[in-house]
Short mmCIF file of C-alpha atoms in Angstrom, two decimals:
data_model
loop_
_atom_site.label_atom_id
_atom_site.label_comp_id
_atom_site.label_asym_id
_atom_site.label_seq_id
_atom_site.Cartn_x
_atom_site.Cartn_y
_atom_site.Cartn_z
CA MET A 67 -21.01 39.06 32.56
CA SER A 68 -21.39 40.03 28.88
CA ARG A 69 -23.06 37.84 26.29
CA SER A 70 -19.74 37.21 24.51
CA SER A 71 -18.13 36.01 27.73
CA CYS A 72 -20.99 33.58 28.30
CA ALA A 73 -20.55 32.17 24.80
CA VAL A 74 -16.81 31.68 25.32
CA TYR A 75 -17.25 29.82 28.60
CA ALA A 76 -20.10 27.73 27.13
CA SER A 77 -17.83 26.70 24.24
CA ALA A 78 -15.13 25.66 26.69
CA ILE A 79 -17.60 23.51 28.63
CA ILE A 80 -18.91 21.88 25.43
CA SER A 81 -15.37 21.16 24.24
CA VAL A 82 -14.50 19.43 27.51
CA HIS A 83 -17.63 17.28 27.22
CA LEU A 84 -16.74 16.33 23.64
CA ILE A 85 -13.25 15.26 24.73
CA ILE A 86 -14.60 13.22 27.65
CA ILE A 87 -17.25 11.51 25.51
CA GLY A 88 -14.72 10.76 22.75
CA ILE A 89 -12.25 9.23 25.19
CA ALA A 90 -15.00 7.18 26.83
CA LEU A 91 -16.15 5.82 23.45
CA LEU A 92 -12.57 5.09 22.46
CA VAL A 93 -11.84 3.17 25.67
CA ALA A 94 -15.11 1.27 25.46
CA GLY A 95 -14.50 0.46 21.76
CA VAL A 96 -18.18 0.88 21.01
CA PHE A 97 -17.91 1.99 17.39
CA GLN A 98 -15.07 -0.41 16.54
CA THR A 99 -17.09 -3.29 17.97
CA LEU A 100 -20.14 -2.08 16.06
CA ILE A 101 -18.39 -2.08 12.69
CA ASN A 102 -16.61 -5.38 13.41
CA ASP A 103 -19.87 -7.12 14.28
CA ARG A 104 -21.55 -5.68 11.21
CA LEU A 105 -18.79 -6.93 8.89
CA LYS A 106 -18.72 -10.36 10.52
CA GLY A 107 -22.47 -10.63 9.99
CA GLU A 108 -22.28 -9.61 6.33
CA ILE A 109 -19.25 -11.70 5.33
CA THR A 110 -20.89 -15.13 5.45
CA LEU A 111 -21.90 -17.70 2.85
CA THR A 112 -25.60 -17.21 3.43
CA GLU A 113 -28.50 -16.06 1.28
CA GLY A 114 -28.77 -12.29 1.31
CA SER A 115 -25.26 -11.59 2.61
CA LYS A 116 -23.11 -9.00 0.87
CA VAL A 117 -20.60 -11.56 -0.43
CA PHE A 118 -22.74 -14.57 -1.32
CA GLY A 119 -23.62 -13.40 -4.83
CA THR A 120 -20.03 -12.62 -5.79
CA TRP A 121 -18.87 -15.92 -4.24
CA LYS A 122 -21.29 -17.84 -6.47
CA ASN A 123 -20.41 -15.88 -9.60
CA PRO A 124 -17.15 -13.90 -9.20
CA PRO A 125 -17.23 -10.71 -11.31
CA PRO A 126 -13.44 -10.11 -11.63
CA PRO A 127 -12.04 -11.77 -14.79
CA VAL A 128 -9.69 -14.70 -14.21
CA PHE A 129 -6.97 -15.36 -16.79
CA MET A 130 -4.91 -18.50 -17.27
CA GLU A 131 -1.58 -18.09 -19.04
CA PHE A 132 0.35 -21.09 -20.36
CA PHE A 133 4.11 -20.89 -20.97
CA PHE A 134 5.80 -23.85 -22.70
CA PHE A 135 9.42 -24.95 -22.52
CA ASN A 136 10.49 -25.79 -26.06
CA VAL A 137 13.43 -28.25 -26.22
CA THR A 138 15.99 -27.17 -28.82
CA ASN A 139 18.51 -30.05 -28.49
CA PRO A 140 16.59 -33.30 -27.87
CA ASP A 141 19.12 -35.56 -29.65
CA GLU A 142 22.09 -34.06 -27.80
CA PHE A 143 20.28 -34.50 -24.49
CA LEU A 144 19.66 -38.18 -25.18
CA ALA A 145 23.36 -38.48 -25.95
CA GLY A 146 24.26 -37.06 -22.53
CA ALA A 147 24.35 -33.26 -23.02
CA LYS A 148 22.58 -30.70 -20.85
CA PRO A 149 19.07 -30.00 -22.21
CA ARG A 150 18.40 -26.53 -23.57
CA VAL A 151 14.95 -24.93 -23.53
CA THR A 152 13.39 -21.71 -24.75
CA HIS A 153 10.30 -19.94 -23.48
CA MET A 154 7.09 -19.93 -25.55
CA GLY A 155 4.04 -17.96 -24.51
CA PRO A 156 1.95 -16.76 -22.97
CA TYR A 157 -1.09 -18.42 -24.49
CA THR A 158 -3.86 -16.75 -22.54
CA TYR A 159 -7.37 -18.00 -21.81
CA ARG A 160 -10.21 -16.23 -20.01
CA GLU A 161 -11.43 -18.52 -17.27
CA TYR A 162 -15.09 -18.63 -16.25
CA ARG A 163 -15.76 -20.35 -12.92
CA PRO A 164 -19.27 -19.80 -11.53
CA LYS A 165 -20.38 -22.09 -8.71
CA ALA A 166 -22.90 -24.81 -9.62
CA ASN A 167 -25.23 -27.05 -7.59
CA VAL A 168 -25.00 -24.69 -4.62
CA THR A 169 -26.84 -26.39 -1.74
CA PHE A 170 -27.09 -25.59 1.96
CA VAL A 171 -26.57 -28.59 4.23
CA GLU A 172 -26.61 -29.33 7.97
CA ASN A 173 -29.18 -26.69 8.87
CA GLY A 174 -27.49 -24.04 6.77
CA THR A 175 -24.17 -24.15 8.61
CA LYS A 176 -22.42 -25.52 5.50
CA VAL A 177 -22.81 -25.09 1.76
CA SER A 178 -21.80 -27.53 -0.97
CA ALA A 179 -20.88 -26.52 -4.51
CA LEU A 180 -19.10 -27.49 -7.70
CA THR A 181 -16.81 -25.10 -9.57
CA PRO A 182 -16.81 -25.97 -13.28
CA LYS A 183 -14.16 -24.09 -15.25
CA THR A 184 -14.50 -22.96 -18.85
CA PHE A 185 -11.57 -21.60 -20.86
CA VAL A 186 -11.88 -19.20 -23.81
CA PHE A 187 -8.79 -18.20 -25.82
CA VAL A 188 -7.87 -14.48 -25.75
CA PRO A 189 -5.72 -13.78 -28.83
CA GLU A 190 -4.93 -10.14 -27.96
CA MET A 191 -3.27 -11.28 -24.72
CA SER A 192 -1.32 -14.14 -26.32
CA ALA A 193 2.07 -14.42 -27.99
CA GLY A 194 0.89 -16.59 -30.87
CA ASP A 195 -1.74 -18.89 -32.35
CA PRO A 196 -2.04 -22.15 -30.38
CA ARG A 197 -3.33 -23.95 -33.48
CA VAL A 198 -0.17 -23.05 -35.40
CA ASP A 199 2.71 -22.78 -32.93
CA SER A 200 4.52 -26.08 -32.36
CA VAL A 201 6.42 -27.22 -29.27
CA THR A 202 9.01 -29.95 -28.88
CA THR A 203 8.74 -31.51 -25.46
CA VAL A 204 9.03 -34.78 -23.56
CA ASN A 205 6.85 -37.62 -24.89
CA ILE A 206 4.79 -37.84 -21.72
CA PRO A 207 2.59 -40.79 -22.81
CA ALA A 208 5.70 -42.90 -23.59
CA VAL A 209 7.40 -41.93 -20.31
CA ALA A 210 4.21 -42.73 -18.38
CA VAL A 211 3.95 -46.18 -19.98
CA MET A 212 7.59 -47.01 -19.29
CA ASN A 213 7.32 -45.73 -15.71
CA LYS A 214 4.23 -47.89 -15.19
CA LEU A 215 6.19 -50.97 -16.27
CA LYS A 216 9.45 -50.24 -14.41
CA ASP A 217 8.79 -52.96 -11.83
CA SER A 218 7.50 -55.50 -14.36
CA SER A 219 9.47 -58.51 -15.50
CA PHE A 220 11.83 -58.59 -18.46
CA PHE A 221 9.31 -60.67 -20.39
CA VAL A 222 6.69 -57.93 -20.08
CA LYS A 223 8.91 -54.95 -20.82
CA THR A 224 10.76 -56.41 -23.83
CA PRO A 225 7.76 -56.86 -26.16
CA ILE A 226 6.42 -53.41 -25.18
CA ALA A 227 9.83 -51.84 -25.94
CA MET A 228 9.94 -53.58 -29.31
CA PHE A 229 6.42 -52.47 -30.07
CA MET A 230 7.22 -48.85 -29.17
CA ASN A 231 10.26 -48.97 -31.44
CA SER A 232 8.19 -50.40 -34.30
CA ILE A 233 5.71 -47.51 -34.28
CA GLY A 234 8.50 -44.91 -34.03
CA THR A 235 7.99 -43.86 -30.40
CA THR A 236 10.79 -41.60 -29.15
CA MET A 237 11.56 -39.70 -25.95
CA PHE A 238 10.46 -36.38 -27.44
CA MET A 239 7.47 -35.32 -29.50
CA THR A 240 6.40 -32.20 -31.40
CA HIS A 241 2.81 -30.97 -31.38
CA THR A 242 0.90 -27.72 -31.57
CA VAL A 243 0.13 -25.82 -28.39
CA ASP A 244 -3.56 -26.57 -28.90
CA GLU A 245 -2.91 -30.32 -29.13
CA LEU A 246 -0.64 -30.39 -26.09
CA LEU A 247 -3.19 -28.51 -24.03
CA TRP A 248 -6.55 -29.90 -25.04
CA GLY A 249 -5.61 -33.31 -26.41
CA PHE A 250 -4.56 -35.37 -29.41
CA LYS A 251 -4.82 -39.04 -30.34
CA ASP A 252 -1.54 -40.65 -29.34
CA PRO A 253 -0.46 -43.69 -31.43
CA LEU A 254 1.01 -45.58 -28.45
CA LEU A 255 -2.03 -45.02 -26.24
CA SER A 256 -4.33 -45.95 -29.14
CA ARG A 257 -2.67 -49.35 -29.50
CA LEU A 258 -2.67 -49.94 -25.74
CA SER A 259 -6.35 -48.98 -25.43
CA LYS A 260 -7.23 -51.93 -27.64
CA ILE A 261 -5.57 -54.23 -25.13
CA LYS A 262 -6.71 -52.31 -22.05
CA PRO A 263 -9.95 -50.41 -22.72
CA GLU A 264 -9.49 -48.32 -19.56
CA VAL A 265 -6.51 -46.59 -21.20
CA ASP A 266 -7.55 -43.30 -22.82
CA GLU A 267 -6.15 -43.05 -26.35
CA TYR A 268 -6.05 -39.26 -26.11
CA PHE A 269 -3.47 -37.23 -24.23
CA GLY A 270 -3.44 -33.55 -23.26
CA LEU A 271 -2.20 -31.53 -20.32
CA MET A 272 -5.69 -30.04 -19.96
CA LEU A 273 -7.57 -32.99 -21.46
CA ASN A 274 -11.25 -32.98 -20.43
CA LYS A 275 -10.69 -29.98 -18.14
CA ASN A 276 -12.56 -27.42 -20.22
CA GLY A 277 -16.01 -27.38 -18.66
CA SER A 278 -15.14 -29.85 -15.89
CA HIS A 279 -14.65 -29.41 -12.14
CA ASP A 280 -12.36 -30.73 -9.39
CA GLY A 281 -15.14 -32.43 -7.43
CA GLU A 282 -17.64 -31.32 -4.83
CA PHE A 283 -16.48 -29.07 -2.01
CA VAL A 284 -18.40 -28.46 1.21
CA TYR A 285 -17.63 -25.11 2.84
CA LEU A 286 -18.35 -23.66 6.27
CA THR A 287 -20.55 -20.56 6.00
CA GLY A 288 -18.85 -18.59 8.77
CA GLU A 289 -22.10 -17.88 10.65
CA GLN A 290 -20.96 -19.63 13.81
CA SER A 291 -17.46 -18.12 13.69
CA TYR A 292 -16.11 -15.55 11.27
CA LEU A 293 -12.76 -17.39 11.31
CA GLU A 294 -14.43 -20.35 9.57
CA TYR A 295 -15.75 -18.30 6.65
CA GLY A 296 -15.09 -20.21 3.41
CA ARG A 297 -13.10 -22.98 5.12
CA ILE A 298 -13.31 -26.36 3.38
CA ASP A 299 -15.07 -29.04 5.41
CA THR A 300 -14.86 -31.90 2.88
CA TRP A 301 -13.60 -32.53 -0.66
CA LYS A 302 -15.22 -35.32 -2.67
CA GLY A 303 -16.91 -36.39 0.55
CA GLN A 304 -13.63 -36.78 2.46
CA LYS A 305 -12.28 -34.82 5.40
CA LEU A 306 -8.90 -36.51 4.94
CA MET A 307 -7.16 -37.60 1.73
CA THR A 308 -5.53 -40.99 1.26
CA PHE A 309 -2.75 -40.10 -1.21
CA TRP A 310 0.09 -39.44 1.21
CA GLY A 311 2.00 -41.21 3.95
CA THR A 312 0.85 -39.34 7.08
CA ASN A 313 -2.39 -37.89 8.41
CA GLN A 314 -0.80 -34.46 8.55
CA SER A 315 0.05 -34.61 4.83
CA ASN A 316 -3.47 -35.82 3.99
CA MET A 317 -5.24 -32.99 5.83
CA ILE A 318 -7.53 -30.67 3.88
CA ASN A 319 -6.74 -27.30 5.46
CA GLY A 320 -8.02 -23.79 4.92
CA THR A 321 -10.02 -22.40 2.01
CA ASP A 322 -9.86 -22.94 -1.75
CA GLY A 323 -8.08 -19.59 -2.17
CA SER A 324 -11.15 -17.59 -3.22
CA ALA A 325 -12.43 -16.56 0.23
CA PHE A 326 -10.77 -15.53 3.48
CA HIS A 327 -12.11 -14.35 6.82
CA PRO A 328 -12.12 -10.60 7.68
CA PHE A 329 -9.73 -8.85 10.05
CA LEU A 330 -6.55 -10.53 8.86
CA THR A 331 -3.30 -9.98 10.72
CA LYS A 332 0.30 -9.97 9.59
CA GLU A 333 1.16 -12.77 12.01
CA GLU A 334 -1.32 -15.41 10.92
CA ARG A 335 -0.74 -18.37 8.63
CA LEU A 336 -3.22 -18.75 5.77
CA ASP A 337 -3.93 -22.35 4.76
CA VAL A 338 -5.05 -23.06 1.21
CA PHE A 339 -6.05 -26.40 -0.30
CA THR A 340 -5.30 -26.85 -4.00
CA ALA A 341 -6.68 -29.84 -5.86
CA ASP A 342 -4.03 -29.44 -8.58
CA LEU A 343 -1.33 -30.33 -6.05
CA CYS A 344 -3.51 -32.83 -4.18
CA ARG A 345 -2.43 -31.17 -0.93
CA SER A 346 -2.73 -28.13 1.31
CA ILE A 347 -0.14 -25.38 1.38
CA TYR A 348 0.18 -22.28 3.53
CA MET A 349 1.13 -18.65 3.03
CA LEU A 350 2.75 -16.04 5.27
CA PHE A 351 2.69 -12.24 5.24
CA GLU A 352 5.33 -10.71 2.99
CA LYS A 353 4.57 -6.99 2.66
CA GLU A 354 1.90 -4.30 2.39
CA VAL A 355 0.71 -3.38 -1.10
CA GLU A 356 -2.00 -1.27 -2.70
CA VAL A 357 -4.28 -2.33 -5.57
CA LYS A 358 -6.50 0.31 -7.22
CA GLY A 359 -6.19 2.41 -4.08
CA ILE A 360 -7.23 -0.46 -1.81
CA PRO A 361 -4.75 -1.39 0.95
CA ALA A 362 -3.78 -5.06 1.03
CA TYR A 363 -1.50 -7.56 2.72
CA ARG A 364 0.52 -9.80 0.43
CA TYR A 365 0.78 -13.43 1.51
CA THR A 366 3.07 -15.86 -0.27
CA PRO A 367 4.25 -19.46 0.27
CA PRO A 368 7.60 -19.66 2.09
CA ARG A 369 10.40 -21.99 1.04
CA ASP A 370 9.34 -24.53 3.69
CA VAL A 371 6.11 -25.33 1.82
CA LEU A 372 7.94 -27.41 -0.82
CA ALA A 373 11.01 -28.19 1.25
CA SER A 374 12.14 -31.80 1.51
CA GLY A 375 11.14 -33.89 4.50
CA GLU A 376 14.72 -33.70 5.68
CA ASN A 377 14.62 -29.90 5.87
CA ASN A 378 10.98 -29.65 6.95
CA PRO A 379 9.68 -32.62 8.99
CA GLU A 380 6.08 -31.58 8.23
CA ASN A 381 6.67 -32.70 4.63
CA LYS A 382 7.93 -36.21 5.34
CA GLY A 383 4.56 -37.69 4.42
CA PHE A 384 4.84 -36.37 0.85
CA CYS A 385 7.75 -38.66 0.04
CA LEU A 386 6.46 -42.11 -0.90
CA ASP A 387 9.66 -43.40 -2.55
CA LYS A 388 12.87 -44.65 -1.04
CA LYS A 389 14.72 -41.81 -2.74
CA CYS A 390 13.09 -38.49 -1.83
CA LEU A 391 13.37 -35.35 -3.91
CA ASP A 392 15.12 -32.22 -2.67
CA ASP A 393 13.72 -28.77 -1.90
CA GLY A 394 11.27 -27.05 -4.23
CA VAL A 395 9.59 -29.99 -5.98
CA LEU A 396 6.74 -32.39 -5.21
CA ASN A 397 6.16 -35.76 -6.87
CA VAL A 398 2.40 -36.04 -7.47
CA ALA A 399 2.42 -39.32 -9.40
CA VAL A 400 0.22 -40.80 -6.68
CA CYS A 401 -2.70 -38.60 -7.80
CA ARG A 402 -1.83 -38.56 -11.52
CA LYS A 403 -2.53 -42.22 -12.30
CA GLY A 404 1.12 -43.13 -11.78
CA ALA A 405 2.54 -40.71 -14.37
CA PRO A 406 5.89 -39.34 -13.10
CA VAL A 407 4.58 -35.78 -12.76
CA VAL A 408 6.52 -33.42 -10.51
CA VAL A 409 5.20 -29.96 -9.64
CA SER A 410 7.21 -26.91 -8.59
CA PHE A 411 7.07 -23.17 -8.78
CA PRO A 412 8.06 -21.74 -12.21
CA HIS A 413 11.74 -22.09 -13.10
CA PHE A 414 12.15 -24.03 -9.83
CA HIS A 415 11.69 -20.83 -7.82
CA LEU A 416 12.40 -21.55 -4.12
CA GLY A 417 13.87 -24.90 -5.18
CA ASP A 418 17.26 -26.52 -4.92
CA GLN A 419 19.76 -24.84 -7.25
CA LYS A 420 20.68 -28.17 -8.83
CA TYR A 421 17.31 -28.32 -10.58
CA VAL A 422 17.94 -24.92 -12.17
CA ASP A 423 21.51 -25.80 -13.13
CA ALA A 424 20.42 -29.04 -14.83
CA ILE A 425 18.48 -27.18 -17.54
CA GLU A 426 19.93 -24.46 -19.74
CA GLY A 427 17.49 -21.58 -20.19
CA LEU A 428 15.99 -21.38 -16.69
CA LYS A 429 16.25 -18.29 -14.49
CA PRO A 430 13.97 -18.02 -11.43
CA ILE A 431 12.89 -14.44 -10.68
CA HIS A 432 10.94 -13.80 -7.48
CA ASP A 433 8.53 -11.15 -8.78
CA GLN A 434 7.73 -13.10 -11.96
CA HIS A 435 7.52 -16.62 -10.55
CA GLN A 436 6.16 -16.33 -7.01
CA THR A 437 2.62 -17.31 -6.03
CA PHE A 438 0.86 -14.66 -3.96
CA LEU A 439 -2.43 -13.40 -2.60
CA ASP A 440 -3.15 -9.69 -2.03
CA LEU A 441 -5.95 -9.52 0.54
CA ASN A 442 -7.67 -6.50 2.03
CA PRO A 443 -7.08 -7.07 5.77
CA THR A 444 -10.38 -5.52 6.92
CA THR A 445 -12.70 -7.63 4.74
CA GLY A 446 -10.47 -10.53 3.67
CA VAL A 447 -11.45 -9.86 0.05
CA PRO A 448 -8.81 -10.88 -2.54
CA VAL A 449 -7.97 -7.80 -4.60
CA ARG A 450 -5.24 -9.49 -6.64
CA ALA A 451 -3.85 -13.01 -6.86
CA CYS A 452 -1.40 -15.06 -8.92
CA LYS A 453 -1.21 -18.84 -8.66
CA ARG A 454 1.89 -19.99 -10.50
CA ALA A 455 2.92 -23.61 -10.90
CA GLN A 456 5.18 -25.62 -13.16
CA ILE A 457 4.56 -29.14 -14.45
CA ASN A 458 7.67 -31.28 -14.84
CA ILE A 459 8.38 -34.89 -15.76
CA LEU A 460 10.87 -37.04 -13.89
CA LEU A 461 13.13 -38.71 -16.47
CA GLU A 462 14.84 -41.80 -15.09
CA ARG A 463 16.46 -44.81 -16.64
CA VAL A 464 14.05 -47.73 -16.92
CA HIS A 465 15.75 -51.07 -17.47
CA GLY A 466 14.42 -52.85 -20.54
CA PHE A 467 13.82 -49.64 -22.52
CA PRO A 468 16.98 -48.67 -24.47
CA MET A 469 15.82 -45.11 -25.18
CA THR A 470 16.22 -44.29 -21.46
CA LYS A 471 19.79 -45.54 -21.08
CA MET A 472 21.29 -42.01 -20.82
CA LEU A 473 18.69 -40.61 -18.41
CA ASN A 474 19.87 -39.80 -14.89
CA GLY A 475 16.87 -38.51 -12.93
CA THR A 476 16.45 -35.12 -14.59
CA ILE A 477 13.33 -33.22 -13.57
CA PHE A 478 12.37 -31.86 -16.97
CA PRO A 479 10.16 -28.73 -17.24
CA ILE A 480 7.17 -28.99 -19.58
CA ILE A 481 4.92 -26.00 -18.93
CA PHE A 482 4.21 -23.39 -16.30
CA LEU A 483 0.85 -21.83 -15.55
CA ASN A 484 -0.04 -18.38 -14.29
CA GLU A 485 -3.63 -18.12 -13.07
CA SER A 486 -4.25 -14.49 -12.17
CA VAL A 487 -7.08 -12.20 -11.13
CA THR A 488 -7.36 -8.51 -10.23
CA ILE A 489 -10.44 -6.92 -8.70
CA ASP A 490 -12.62 -5.19 -11.31
CA ASP A 491 -13.36 -1.46 -11.16
CA ALA A 492 -17.00 -1.83 -10.05
CA SER A 493 -16.10 -4.18 -7.19
CA ALA A 494 -13.18 -1.92 -6.24
CA ALA A 495 -15.52 1.09 -6.03
CA ARG A 496 -17.93 -0.81 -3.76
CA LEU A 497 -15.08 -1.96 -1.55
CA HIS A 498 -13.72 1.60 -1.38
CA LYS A 499 -17.13 2.84 -0.20
CA LEU A 500 -17.40 0.09 2.42
CA LEU A 501 -13.90 0.78 3.75
CA SER A 502 -14.57 4.54 3.89
CA ILE A 503 -17.73 4.02 5.94
CA ALA A 504 -15.95 1.55 8.21
CA THR A 505 -13.06 4.00 8.71
CA ILE A 506 -15.36 6.93 9.56
CA VAL A 507 -17.43 4.88 12.01
CA ALA A 508 -14.38 3.31 13.65
CA ASN A 509 -12.68 6.73 14.01
CA PHE A 510 -15.76 8.62 15.23
CA PRO A 511 -14.38 8.87 18.82
CA PHE A 512 -11.19 10.45 17.44
CA ILE A 513 -13.32 12.93 15.48
CA LEU A 514 -15.14 13.93 18.68
CA ILE A 515 -11.85 14.29 20.56
CA ALA A 516 -10.36 16.39 17.74
CA LEU A 517 -13.41 18.68 17.61
CA GLY A 518 -13.30 19.04 21.39
CA VAL A 519 -9.61 19.93 21.40
CA VAL A 520 -10.01 22.50 18.61
CA LEU A 521 -13.03 24.08 20.30
CA PHE A 522 -11.23 24.12 23.65
CA LEU A 523 -8.17 25.84 22.17
CA ILE A 524 -10.38 28.47 20.52
CA SER A 525 -12.13 29.08 23.85
CA ILE A 526 -8.80 29.49 25.65
CA LEU A 527 -7.60 32.00 23.05
CA LEU A 528 -10.80 34.03 23.36
CA ILE A 529 -10.56 34.06 27.17
CA ILE A 530 -6.92 35.21 27.00
CA ARG A 531 -7.87 37.94 24.51
CA SER A 532 -10.74 39.07 26.75
CA ARG A 533 -8.46 39.39 29.79
CA GLN A 534 -5.91 41.34 27.75
CA ARG A 535 -8.61 43.85 26.72
CA LYS A 536 -9.61 44.33 30.38
CA VAL A 537 -6.03 45.03 31.37
CA MET A 538 -5.75 47.66 28.62
CA GLY A 539 -8.97 49.34 29.78
CA LEU A 540 -10.85 48.57 26.59
CA PRO A 541 -14.48 47.50 26.63
CA VAL A 542 -14.75 43.75 26.72
CA CYS A 543 -18.09 43.44 25.11
CA VAL A 544 -18.43 43.39 21.43
CA CYS A 545 -20.71 46.07 20.00
CA VAL A 546 -23.79 44.62 18.48
CA ARG A 547 -25.44 46.46 15.65
CA PRO A 548 -29.06 47.25 16.62
CA ARG A 549 -31.84 45.98 14.51
CA LYS A 550 -33.73 48.31 12.17
CA ASN A 551 -36.92 48.48 14.30
CA GLU A 552 -34.89 49.23 17.41
CA MET A 553 -33.10 52.06 15.58
CA ASN A 554 -36.42 53.56 14.45
CA ASN A 555 -37.81 53.39 18.00
CA LYS A 556 -34.72 55.13 19.33
CA ARG A 557 -35.05 57.89 16.70
CA MET A 558 -38.71 58.45 17.72
CA LYS A 559 -37.76 58.69 21.39
CA MET A 560 -34.98 61.15 20.58
CA LYS A 561 -37.46 63.31 18.66
CA ASP A 562 -39.95 63.22 21.53
CA ILE A 563 -37.24 64.29 23.95
CA ALA A 564 -36.18 67.09 21.61
CA TYR A 565 -39.81 68.36 21.29
CA SER A 566 -40.20 68.20 25.03
CA ASN A 567 -37.06 70.26 25.56
CA VAL A 568 -38.23 72.88 23.06
CA ALA A 569 -41.61 73.17 24.74
CA VAL A 570 -40.03 73.57 28.16
CA SER A 571 -37.73 76.28 26.82
CA VAL A 572 -40.65 78.26 25.28
CA ASN A 573 -42.69 78.12 28.45
CA ALA A 574 -39.74 79.37 30.44
CA HIS A 575 -39.31 82.40 28.25
CA SER A 576 -42.97 83.21 28.49
#
C-alpha cells in the first residue's frame, strides 16, 4: 500500500474517533456541566466572586426621571368638570446607590446591607430647570389632613375646616418642581406641628430621600443553591410585613430587582420586592431582546399583578377598605402614614379604562409606560431595566370640609417616575467575553463532531478518487520530489555506471 493510501485511511480512522468522542461528550454533558458549575460558583455574594464587587458598587449609571401632571383647569374641576392635565418633564437625576454596612451573617450564608441613594440633577437630560418651572397639582398636605380626620366628629372637623379656610388652604397648590420633589414649608403643616410636634412642617414627594435608604436588607448569598442568589431573607428585620390583610400579601418574595440567579428560563416567574410599593410583585417572560449585542429575556409584570381582588384572588389581602379599587391601582395609604396615596403604572397602564377616561390628557402606551427587566439568561445579569410607577391621590368627599363637596372618588395623577439603567460599555465587554468562553466550552463536543465529519468526508472523497485512478490504469501513488542530497547521490551513481560501461566497451575492443 502506498504512503498516500495509508494517510487517507488514517484520516478516516481519526475522523471516526473524533465523531465518537464528540457524541460521547455531548451525551455525558461534561462540558456543559463544567461551565454551569463554574458560573454557579462565581455568581455568589461572597468575597472574591466575580459579581460581588459590582453588586456592592454597581458601575452602570442609574437615572431617575420625574414627569409631572400639571392641572390646567383646577377651578372647573372643583365645579364638577373633568380635570385636564398636561405633561411636564422629564426632570432627570443621576442616582448613586452603592451598598453600605455590608456584613456577612450566619456563617457567611447571608449578607446584610443598606442601599443609600443620592440624586444629582442632570440638566442636559432634562426638559427644564426644576428651580424655575412651576406645577399646579393637588394640595397633598391638605388632602392628607382631611383624610386623617374623615372619621372624626363634627366638633373636631369644623374648627380645622375653618382654620384651613382662614389661612387660604385650597384643593390645589402651585410650586416649583424642586419644591414639590425635595420639600417646602407648608403653612397648614407648620400650624399643625405646633399642636402636634410629630407632624413634619415640610412636605415633598422625595422629602428626606436624598442620601437616605429604605432600611436594612438581608440577602442570601447563593452559595448553598444558585437559585437563592440575591434573594431577600429579611427587610427591616422582618420576614413578613404587617401592612396587609393576609400572610400571602405580606410576604417578602424574590430579590430587590438588582440581582437574579443564572440560567433563567422563559417559563419561570421572577419575584421582586419593592419597598416603594410596600409589597412584592412578579414578572413573566415577554420576548427576547438584544442590548449592546448581548442576548436577553425581557420580563414584565402582567395585568394580574395590580388586578383587583375580585379578578385575582391573590390580591384580596391588598384591599383594606370596604370599597376596593378596580384593576391597575393599589392603595398604599397603610404604609404612607395614612395619606391617600394610590400607586399605578404610568397613565394607568394595565389599569381599568375608567381611570384613564376620568382624566383628560392621559394616554397609556405599552412601550413607554411598562416596567421591564432585560436579563441575560445565562448569567442572570440585568443588561437593561426600567421601573416605572405613578403616584396618585384619591380625592373623595369628606363631610365637614366644604372644599370637597364636588369630589367623587377621582384617582388623580400627580407624578410618574422612570428609574432606568443600561449596562455600561466596559461591563458589556466583560460579559461578552464571558459568554463567548462559555459558548465555546459548551459547544466543544459539537466542534469535535464537526471536525470529525469534515475529515471523514475528505477521506471518503480521496478514497473514491484513488479507486477511480486504479480503474483508469493511472498510478495511484503521488510522485514525491526527491530531496537535493538524494538527487546528487543518484547523479553520482549514474556517472559511475556510465564510466563502468565505457571501460567495459574499451576492454572489449582491445
